Coordinates of C-alpha atoms and ligand atoms in Angstrom, one line a residue:
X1 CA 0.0 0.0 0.0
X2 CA 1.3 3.4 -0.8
X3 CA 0.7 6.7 1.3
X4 CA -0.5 9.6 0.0
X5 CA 1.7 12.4 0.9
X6 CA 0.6 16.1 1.4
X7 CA 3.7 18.5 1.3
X8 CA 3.0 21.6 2.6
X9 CA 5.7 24.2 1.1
X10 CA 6.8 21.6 -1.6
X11 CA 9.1 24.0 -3.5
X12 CA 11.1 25.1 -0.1
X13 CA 14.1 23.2 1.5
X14 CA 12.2 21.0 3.4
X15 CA 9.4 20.3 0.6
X16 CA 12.4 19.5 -2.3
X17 CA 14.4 17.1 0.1
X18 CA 10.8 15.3 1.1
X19 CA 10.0 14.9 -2.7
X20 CA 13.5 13.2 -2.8
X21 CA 12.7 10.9 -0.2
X22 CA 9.8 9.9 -2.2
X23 CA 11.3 9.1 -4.8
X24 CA 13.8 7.0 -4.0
X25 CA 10.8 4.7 -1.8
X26 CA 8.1 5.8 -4.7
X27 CA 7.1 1.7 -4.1
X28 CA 5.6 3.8 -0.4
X29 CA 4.8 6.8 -1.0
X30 CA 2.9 9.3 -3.6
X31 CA 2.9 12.9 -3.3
X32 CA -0.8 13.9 -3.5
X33 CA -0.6 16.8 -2.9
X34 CA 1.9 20.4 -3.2
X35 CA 1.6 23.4 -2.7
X36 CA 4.0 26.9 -2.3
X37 CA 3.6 30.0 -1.7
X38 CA 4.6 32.0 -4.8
X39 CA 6.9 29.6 -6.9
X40 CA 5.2 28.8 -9.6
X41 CA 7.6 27.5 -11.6
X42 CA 8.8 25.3 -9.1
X43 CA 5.5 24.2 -8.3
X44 CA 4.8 24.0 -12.0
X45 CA 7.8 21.1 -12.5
X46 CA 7.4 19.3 -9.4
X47 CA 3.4 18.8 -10.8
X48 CA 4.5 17.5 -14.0
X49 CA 7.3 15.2 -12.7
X50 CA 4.9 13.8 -9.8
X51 CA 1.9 14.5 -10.9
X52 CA -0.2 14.9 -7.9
X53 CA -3.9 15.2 -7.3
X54 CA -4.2 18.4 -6.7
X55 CA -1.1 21.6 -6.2
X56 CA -2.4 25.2 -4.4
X57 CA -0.2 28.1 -4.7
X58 CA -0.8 30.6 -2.4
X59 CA -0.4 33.6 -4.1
X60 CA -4.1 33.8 -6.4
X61 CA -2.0 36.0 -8.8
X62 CA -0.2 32.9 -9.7
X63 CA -3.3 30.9 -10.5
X64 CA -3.6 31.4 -14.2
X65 CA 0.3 30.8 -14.6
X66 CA -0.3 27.3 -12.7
X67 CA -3.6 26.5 -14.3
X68 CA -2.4 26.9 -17.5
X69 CA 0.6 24.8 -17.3
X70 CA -0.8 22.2 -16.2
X71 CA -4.3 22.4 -18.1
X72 CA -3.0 19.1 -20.3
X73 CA -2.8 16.9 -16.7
X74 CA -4.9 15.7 -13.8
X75 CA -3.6 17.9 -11.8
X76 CA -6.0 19.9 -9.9
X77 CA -4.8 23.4 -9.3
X78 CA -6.2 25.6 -6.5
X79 CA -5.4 29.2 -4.8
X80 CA -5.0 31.0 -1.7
X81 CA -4.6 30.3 1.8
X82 CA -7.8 29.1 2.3
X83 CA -7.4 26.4 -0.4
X84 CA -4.2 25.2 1.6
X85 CA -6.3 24.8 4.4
X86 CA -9.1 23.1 2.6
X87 CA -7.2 20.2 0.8
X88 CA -5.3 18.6 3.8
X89 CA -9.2 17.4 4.6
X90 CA -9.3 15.5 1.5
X91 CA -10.0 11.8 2.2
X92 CA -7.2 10.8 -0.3
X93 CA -4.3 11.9 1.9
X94 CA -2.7 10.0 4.4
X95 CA 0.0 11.8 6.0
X96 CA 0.6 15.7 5.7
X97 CA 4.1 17.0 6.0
X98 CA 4.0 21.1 7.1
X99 CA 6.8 22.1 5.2
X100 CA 5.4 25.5 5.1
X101 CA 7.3 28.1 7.4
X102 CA 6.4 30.6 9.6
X103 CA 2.7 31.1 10.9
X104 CA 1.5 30.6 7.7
X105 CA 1.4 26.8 9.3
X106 CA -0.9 27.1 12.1
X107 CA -4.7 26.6 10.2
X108 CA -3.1 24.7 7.7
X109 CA -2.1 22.2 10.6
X110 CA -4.7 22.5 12.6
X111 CA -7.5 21.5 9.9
X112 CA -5.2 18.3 9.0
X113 CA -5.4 17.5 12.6
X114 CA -9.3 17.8 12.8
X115 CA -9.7 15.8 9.9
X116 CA -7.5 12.7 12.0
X117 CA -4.5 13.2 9.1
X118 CA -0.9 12.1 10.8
X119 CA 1.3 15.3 10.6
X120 CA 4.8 14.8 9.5
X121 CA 5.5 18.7 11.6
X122 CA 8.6 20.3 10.4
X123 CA 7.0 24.0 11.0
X124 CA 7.8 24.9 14.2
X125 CA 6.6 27.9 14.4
X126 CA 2.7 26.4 14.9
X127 CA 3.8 24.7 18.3
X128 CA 5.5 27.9 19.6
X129 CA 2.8 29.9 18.4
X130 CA 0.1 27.3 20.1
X131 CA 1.3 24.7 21.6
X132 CA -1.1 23.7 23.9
X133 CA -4.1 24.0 21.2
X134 CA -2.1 21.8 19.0
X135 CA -1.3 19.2 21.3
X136 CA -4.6 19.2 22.9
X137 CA -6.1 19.0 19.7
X138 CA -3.6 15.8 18.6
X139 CA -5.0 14.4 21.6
X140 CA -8.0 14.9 20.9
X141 CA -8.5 13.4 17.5
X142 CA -5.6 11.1 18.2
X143 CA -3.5 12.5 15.6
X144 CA 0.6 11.6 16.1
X145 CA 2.8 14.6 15.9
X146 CA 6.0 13.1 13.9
X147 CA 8.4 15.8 14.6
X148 CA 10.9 16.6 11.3
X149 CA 13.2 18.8 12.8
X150 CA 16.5 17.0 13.4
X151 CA 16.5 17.8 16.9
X152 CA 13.1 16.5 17.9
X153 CA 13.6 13.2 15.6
X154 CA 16.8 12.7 17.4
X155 CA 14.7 12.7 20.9
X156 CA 11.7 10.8 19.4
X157 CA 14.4 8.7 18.1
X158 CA 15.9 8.0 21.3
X159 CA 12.7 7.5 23.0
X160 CA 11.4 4.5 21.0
X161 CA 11.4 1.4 23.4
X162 CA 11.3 3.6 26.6
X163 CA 7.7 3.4 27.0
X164 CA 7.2 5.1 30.1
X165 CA 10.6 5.8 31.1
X166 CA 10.2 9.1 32.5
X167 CA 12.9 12.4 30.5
X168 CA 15.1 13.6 33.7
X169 CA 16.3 16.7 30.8
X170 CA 16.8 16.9 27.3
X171 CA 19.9 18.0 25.4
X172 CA 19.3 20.5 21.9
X173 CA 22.6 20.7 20.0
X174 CA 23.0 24.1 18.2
X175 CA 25.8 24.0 15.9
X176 CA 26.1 27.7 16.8
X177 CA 26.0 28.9 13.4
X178 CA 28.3 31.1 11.9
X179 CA 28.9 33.5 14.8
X180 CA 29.0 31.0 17.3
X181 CA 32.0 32.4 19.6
X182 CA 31.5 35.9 18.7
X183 CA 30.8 38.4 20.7
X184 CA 28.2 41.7 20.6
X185 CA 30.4 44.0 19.0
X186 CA 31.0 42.0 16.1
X187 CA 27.4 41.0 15.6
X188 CA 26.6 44.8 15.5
X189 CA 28.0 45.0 12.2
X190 CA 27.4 41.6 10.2
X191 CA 25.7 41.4 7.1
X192 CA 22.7 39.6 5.6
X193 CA 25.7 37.3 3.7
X194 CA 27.4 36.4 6.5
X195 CA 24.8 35.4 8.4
X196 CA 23.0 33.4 5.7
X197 CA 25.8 31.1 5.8
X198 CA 25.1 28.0 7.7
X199 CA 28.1 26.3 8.5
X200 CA 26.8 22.9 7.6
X201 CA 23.2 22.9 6.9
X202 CA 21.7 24.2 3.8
X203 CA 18.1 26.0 4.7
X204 CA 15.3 28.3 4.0
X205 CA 16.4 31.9 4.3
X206 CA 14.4 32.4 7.8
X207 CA 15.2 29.3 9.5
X208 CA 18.7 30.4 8.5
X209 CA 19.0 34.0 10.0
X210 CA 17.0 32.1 13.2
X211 CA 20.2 29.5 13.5
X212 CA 22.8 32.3 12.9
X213 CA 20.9 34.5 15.7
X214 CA 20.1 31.5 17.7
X215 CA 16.7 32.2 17.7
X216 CA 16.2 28.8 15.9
X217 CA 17.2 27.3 19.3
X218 CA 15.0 29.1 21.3
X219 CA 11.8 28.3 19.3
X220 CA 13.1 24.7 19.0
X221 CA 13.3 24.5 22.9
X222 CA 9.6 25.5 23.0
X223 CA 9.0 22.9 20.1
X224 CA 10.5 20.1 22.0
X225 CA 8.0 21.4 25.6
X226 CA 5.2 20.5 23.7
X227 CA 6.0 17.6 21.6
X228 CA 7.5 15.7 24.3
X229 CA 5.8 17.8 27.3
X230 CA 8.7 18.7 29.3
X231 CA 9.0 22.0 31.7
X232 CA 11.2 24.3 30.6
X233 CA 14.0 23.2 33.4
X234 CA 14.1 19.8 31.5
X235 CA 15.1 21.6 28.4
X236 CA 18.7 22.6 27.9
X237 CA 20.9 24.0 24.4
X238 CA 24.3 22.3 24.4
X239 CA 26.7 24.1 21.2
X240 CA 28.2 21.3 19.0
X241 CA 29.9 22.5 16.3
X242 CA 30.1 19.2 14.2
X243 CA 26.6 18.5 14.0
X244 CA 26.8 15.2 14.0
X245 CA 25.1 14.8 17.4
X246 CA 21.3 15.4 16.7
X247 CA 20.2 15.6 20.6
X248 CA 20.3 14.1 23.3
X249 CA 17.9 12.5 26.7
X250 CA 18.8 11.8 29.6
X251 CA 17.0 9.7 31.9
X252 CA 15.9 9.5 35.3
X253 CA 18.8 6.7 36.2
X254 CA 21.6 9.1 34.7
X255 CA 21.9 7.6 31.8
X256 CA 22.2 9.8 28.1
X257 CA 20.9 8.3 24.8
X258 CA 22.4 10.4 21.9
X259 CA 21.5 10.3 17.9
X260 CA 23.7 10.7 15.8
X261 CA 24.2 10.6 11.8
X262 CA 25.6 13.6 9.1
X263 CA 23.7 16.5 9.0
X264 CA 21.0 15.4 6.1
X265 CA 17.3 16.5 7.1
X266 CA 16.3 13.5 4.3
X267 CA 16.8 11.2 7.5
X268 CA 14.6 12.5 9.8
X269 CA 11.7 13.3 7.2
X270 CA 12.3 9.5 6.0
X271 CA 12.2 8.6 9.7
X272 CA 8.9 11.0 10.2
X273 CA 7.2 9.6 6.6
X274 CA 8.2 6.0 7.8
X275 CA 8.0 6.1 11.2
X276 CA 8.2 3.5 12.8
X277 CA 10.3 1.8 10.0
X278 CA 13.5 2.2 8.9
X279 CA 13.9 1.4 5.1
X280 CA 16.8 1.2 3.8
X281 CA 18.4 4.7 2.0
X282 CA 21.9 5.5 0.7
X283 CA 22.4 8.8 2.3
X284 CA 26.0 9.2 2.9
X285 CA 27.1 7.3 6.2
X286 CA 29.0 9.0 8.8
X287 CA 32.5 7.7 9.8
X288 CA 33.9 8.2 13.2
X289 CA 37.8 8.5 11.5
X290 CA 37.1 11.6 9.6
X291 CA 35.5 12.9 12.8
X292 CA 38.2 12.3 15.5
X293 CA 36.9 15.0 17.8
X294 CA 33.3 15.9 18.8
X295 CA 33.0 19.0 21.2
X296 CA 30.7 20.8 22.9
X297 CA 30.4 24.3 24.3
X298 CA 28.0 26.6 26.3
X299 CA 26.2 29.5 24.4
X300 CA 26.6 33.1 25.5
X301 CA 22.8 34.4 25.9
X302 CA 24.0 38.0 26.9
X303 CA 25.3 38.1 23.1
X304 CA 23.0 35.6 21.8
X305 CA 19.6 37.7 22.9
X306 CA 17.4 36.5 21.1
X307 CA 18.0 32.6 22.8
X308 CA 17.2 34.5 25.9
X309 CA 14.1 36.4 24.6
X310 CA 12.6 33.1 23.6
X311 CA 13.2 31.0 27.1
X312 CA 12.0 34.5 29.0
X313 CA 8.6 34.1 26.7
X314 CA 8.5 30.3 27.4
X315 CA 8.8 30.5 30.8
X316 CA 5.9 33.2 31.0
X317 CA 3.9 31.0 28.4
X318 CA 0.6 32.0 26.8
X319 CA 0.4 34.7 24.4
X320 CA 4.1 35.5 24.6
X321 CA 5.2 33.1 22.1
X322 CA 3.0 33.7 20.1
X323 CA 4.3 37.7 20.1
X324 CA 7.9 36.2 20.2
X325 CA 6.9 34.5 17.0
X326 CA 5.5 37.3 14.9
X327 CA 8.0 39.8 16.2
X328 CA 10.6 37.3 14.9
X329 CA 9.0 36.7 11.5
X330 CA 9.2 40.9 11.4
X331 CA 12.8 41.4 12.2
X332 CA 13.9 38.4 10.3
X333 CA 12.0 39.9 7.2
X334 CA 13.6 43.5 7.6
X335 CA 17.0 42.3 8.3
X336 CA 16.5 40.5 5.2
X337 CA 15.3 43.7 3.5
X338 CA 18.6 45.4 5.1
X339 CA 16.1 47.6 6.7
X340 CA 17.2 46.8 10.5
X341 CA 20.8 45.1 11.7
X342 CA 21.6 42.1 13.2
X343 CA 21.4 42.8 16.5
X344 CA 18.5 45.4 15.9
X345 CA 16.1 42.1 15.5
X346 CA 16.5 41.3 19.2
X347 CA 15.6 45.2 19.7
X348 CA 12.4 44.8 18.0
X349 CA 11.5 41.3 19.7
X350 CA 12.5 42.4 23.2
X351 CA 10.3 45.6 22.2
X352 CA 7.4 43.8 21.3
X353 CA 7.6 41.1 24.4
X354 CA 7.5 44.3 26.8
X355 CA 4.2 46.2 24.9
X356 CA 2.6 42.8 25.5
X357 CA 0.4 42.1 28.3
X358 CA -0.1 38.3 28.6
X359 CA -2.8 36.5 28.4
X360 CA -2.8 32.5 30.0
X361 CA -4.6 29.7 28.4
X362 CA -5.7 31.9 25.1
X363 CA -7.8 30.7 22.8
X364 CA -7.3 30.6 18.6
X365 CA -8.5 33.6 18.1
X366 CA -6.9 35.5 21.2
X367 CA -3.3 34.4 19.4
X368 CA -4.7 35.2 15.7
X369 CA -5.4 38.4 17.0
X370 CA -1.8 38.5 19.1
X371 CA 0.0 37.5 15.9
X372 CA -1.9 40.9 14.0
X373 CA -1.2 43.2 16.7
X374 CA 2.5 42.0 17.0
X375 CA 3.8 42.7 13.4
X376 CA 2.0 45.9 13.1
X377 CA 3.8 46.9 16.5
X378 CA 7.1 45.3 15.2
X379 CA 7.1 46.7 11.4
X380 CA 6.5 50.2 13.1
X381 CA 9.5 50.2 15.6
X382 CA 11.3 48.5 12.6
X383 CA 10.8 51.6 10.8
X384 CA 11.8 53.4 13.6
X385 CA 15.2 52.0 13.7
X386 CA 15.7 51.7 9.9
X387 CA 19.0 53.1 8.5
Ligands
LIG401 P1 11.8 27.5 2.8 O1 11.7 29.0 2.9 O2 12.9 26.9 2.0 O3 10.4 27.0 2.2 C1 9.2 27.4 2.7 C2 8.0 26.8 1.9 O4 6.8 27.4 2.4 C3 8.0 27.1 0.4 O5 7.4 26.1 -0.3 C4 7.2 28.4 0.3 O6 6.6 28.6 -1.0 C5 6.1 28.1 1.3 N1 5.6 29.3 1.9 C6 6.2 30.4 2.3 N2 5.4 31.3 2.8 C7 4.2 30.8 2.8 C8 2.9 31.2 3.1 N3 2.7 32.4 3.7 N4 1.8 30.4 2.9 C9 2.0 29.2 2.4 N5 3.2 28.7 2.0 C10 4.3 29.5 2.2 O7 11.7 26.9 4.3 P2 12.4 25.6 4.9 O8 12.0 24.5 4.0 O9 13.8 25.9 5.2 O10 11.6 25.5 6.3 C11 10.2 25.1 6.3 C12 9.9 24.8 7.8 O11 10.6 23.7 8.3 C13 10.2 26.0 8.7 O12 9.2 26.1 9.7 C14 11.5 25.6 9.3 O13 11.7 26.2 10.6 C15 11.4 24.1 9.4 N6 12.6 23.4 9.4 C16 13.5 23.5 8.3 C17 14.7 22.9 8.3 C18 15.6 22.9 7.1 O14 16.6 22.2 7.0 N7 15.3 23.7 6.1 C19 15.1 22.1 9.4 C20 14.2 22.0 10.5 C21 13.0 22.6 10.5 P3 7.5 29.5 -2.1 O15 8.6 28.6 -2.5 O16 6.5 29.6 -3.2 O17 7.9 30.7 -1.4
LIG402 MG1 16.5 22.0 14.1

């Protein structure tokens, strides 16, 4: 029997490297459905080479461009966000991978998850954004969260077989990125370049300024609260250059359990589509002799602020995430745009955390509403400190 895959943000980093997967198992696994954002063309050659059910781009402009294409096919073409939402219902999919990034997850996600569809999750940004609806709502409809993100695969990974072993504290390797050692003064002047250059992982554009401001870290560390329900003291960031250590658990008699493997995300969204097989896969196999040396270091979070930022909203939980979030997504965007500096994002987040009055225990629309509010308070005081 094959599963029908729904990828979520098929033309991004994550969406390419899940379409790989399927293809080298396409005995498993069919995509039946894509969608992207605004990459038509993408989208337009990932239809015709996989020829799924149905594609929605995101961007309505883009319709007629996809239509057209693929008017000679089966391919059903669809637009908007709406339409995203819509198809992960459809009774012909079997597994939905959120691929997607930023906020632009959270409906998406949580109308697979009402309609019972396994979700494949490698968009963060839904659980920090609302965690607790999520996971209630996987409860719920008993709906498995297969975390994608190296990281959490790593400690769902070394979980399997401890049934109810209980998690003493969990271990997040950050590579550090490429400032990892530096200090403020040297941040203050880095450019967009620099800082989209991942040492050894090769990423979305967001998801890569988040690693090189360690941002990534922080929302990962409220990720891994929810998926695997810790408190926040159970969570800690250890820096590991090599990343060759995924992460780590530690249990309640002492003992660590560590997964390792190259850095390839193909593993863990095989592991996440397969789950809880292993097929076998020819990804490039780590050896120990060309890796003599594995270290590990603490992270500075008086230079690293925005690490800091994201455990401070953890700790005070309900709507400040969500305001973490979409201040985040704001600076990111403008540093991007060289409208704001490097450091200048963990202004505008720190900003936006302290115009916030929290809220415990919101409900959808108290965060929808959050998430508005936030990036018209954070595009304004990016403005502000334009140059
Ligand atoms: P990319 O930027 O490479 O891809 C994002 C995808 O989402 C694209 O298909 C894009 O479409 C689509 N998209 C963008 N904005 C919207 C929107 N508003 N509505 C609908 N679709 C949209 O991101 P990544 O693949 O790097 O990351 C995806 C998610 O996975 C993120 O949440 C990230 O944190 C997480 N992740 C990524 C890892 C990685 O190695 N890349 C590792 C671990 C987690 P279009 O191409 O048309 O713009
Ligand atoms: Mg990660």
């Amino acid at each position: 029997m094959q599963r029908r895959v729904a990828i979520l943000g098929s033309t991004g980093s994550i969406g390419k490297q899940a379409l790989e997967v399927i293809s080298m198992h396409s005995q498993s696994f069919i995509a039946e459905v894509l969608t992207a954002q605004s990459n038509a063309e993408t989208l337009i050659n990932q239809a015709l080479t996989f020829n799924p059910n149905v594609v929605v781009i995101g961007d309505a402009n883009k319709y007629e461009t996809v239509k057209q294409a693929l008017a000679h096919t089966d391919v059903k073409v669809y637009a908007g966000a709406d339409a995203i939402a819509q198809v992960v219902t459809m009774d012909t999919i079997d597994i939905v991978l959120t691929a997607l990034v930023g906020y632009a997850g959270l409906l998406p996600t949580i109308a697979a998850i009402k309609a019972g569809k396994p979700i494949a999750l490698a968009n963060k940004e839904t659980l920090v954004v609302a965690g607790e609806i999520i996971t209630q709502l996987a409860a719920q409809h008993k709906v498995v969260l297969l975390p994608v993100d190296s990281e959490h695969s790593a400690i769902f990974q070394c979980l399997q077989g401890e049934w109810d072993n209980a998690i003493e504290k969990i271990y997040l390797t950050a590579s550090g990125g490429p400032f990892r050692g530096k200090d403020l003064k040297y941040l203050v002047s880095v450019t967009k370049a620099q800082a989209l250059k991942h040492p050894n992982w090769s990423m979305g554009a967001k998801i890569t300024i988040d690693s090189a401001s360690m941002m990534n870290k922080g929302l990962e560390m409220i990720e891994a609260k929810w998926l695997f329900n810790l408190s926040e003291t159970q969570i800690d960031v250890v820096v590991h250059p090599q990343s060759i250590i995924h992460s780590m658990v530690q249990f309640e008699d002492g003992s660590i359990k560590a997964q390792m493997g190259l850095p390839d995300m193909r593993l863990p969204i095989q592991y996440a589509l397969t789950y809880p097989l292993r097929p076998q896969a020819a990804y490039p196999r780590f050896d120990f002799k060309l890796y003599p040396t594995l270290t590990f270091e603490n992270v500075d979070k008086t230079v690293f602020k925005n690490l800091q930022l994201a455990i401070d909203a953890m700790a005070m939980g309900g709507i400040m995430p969500c305001a973490l979030n979409a201040a985040n997504e704001i600076a990111v965007q403008a540093f991007l745009n060289d409208e704001i500096g490097f450091v200048q994002m963990s202004e505008v987040i720190a900003a936006c955390l302290d115009a916030t009055t929290n809220e415990t225990q919101p409900a959808l629309e108290t965060l929808m509403h959050t998430d508005a509010q936030t990036r018209i308070k954070a595009s304004k005081i990016c403005k502000s400190l334009g140059h």
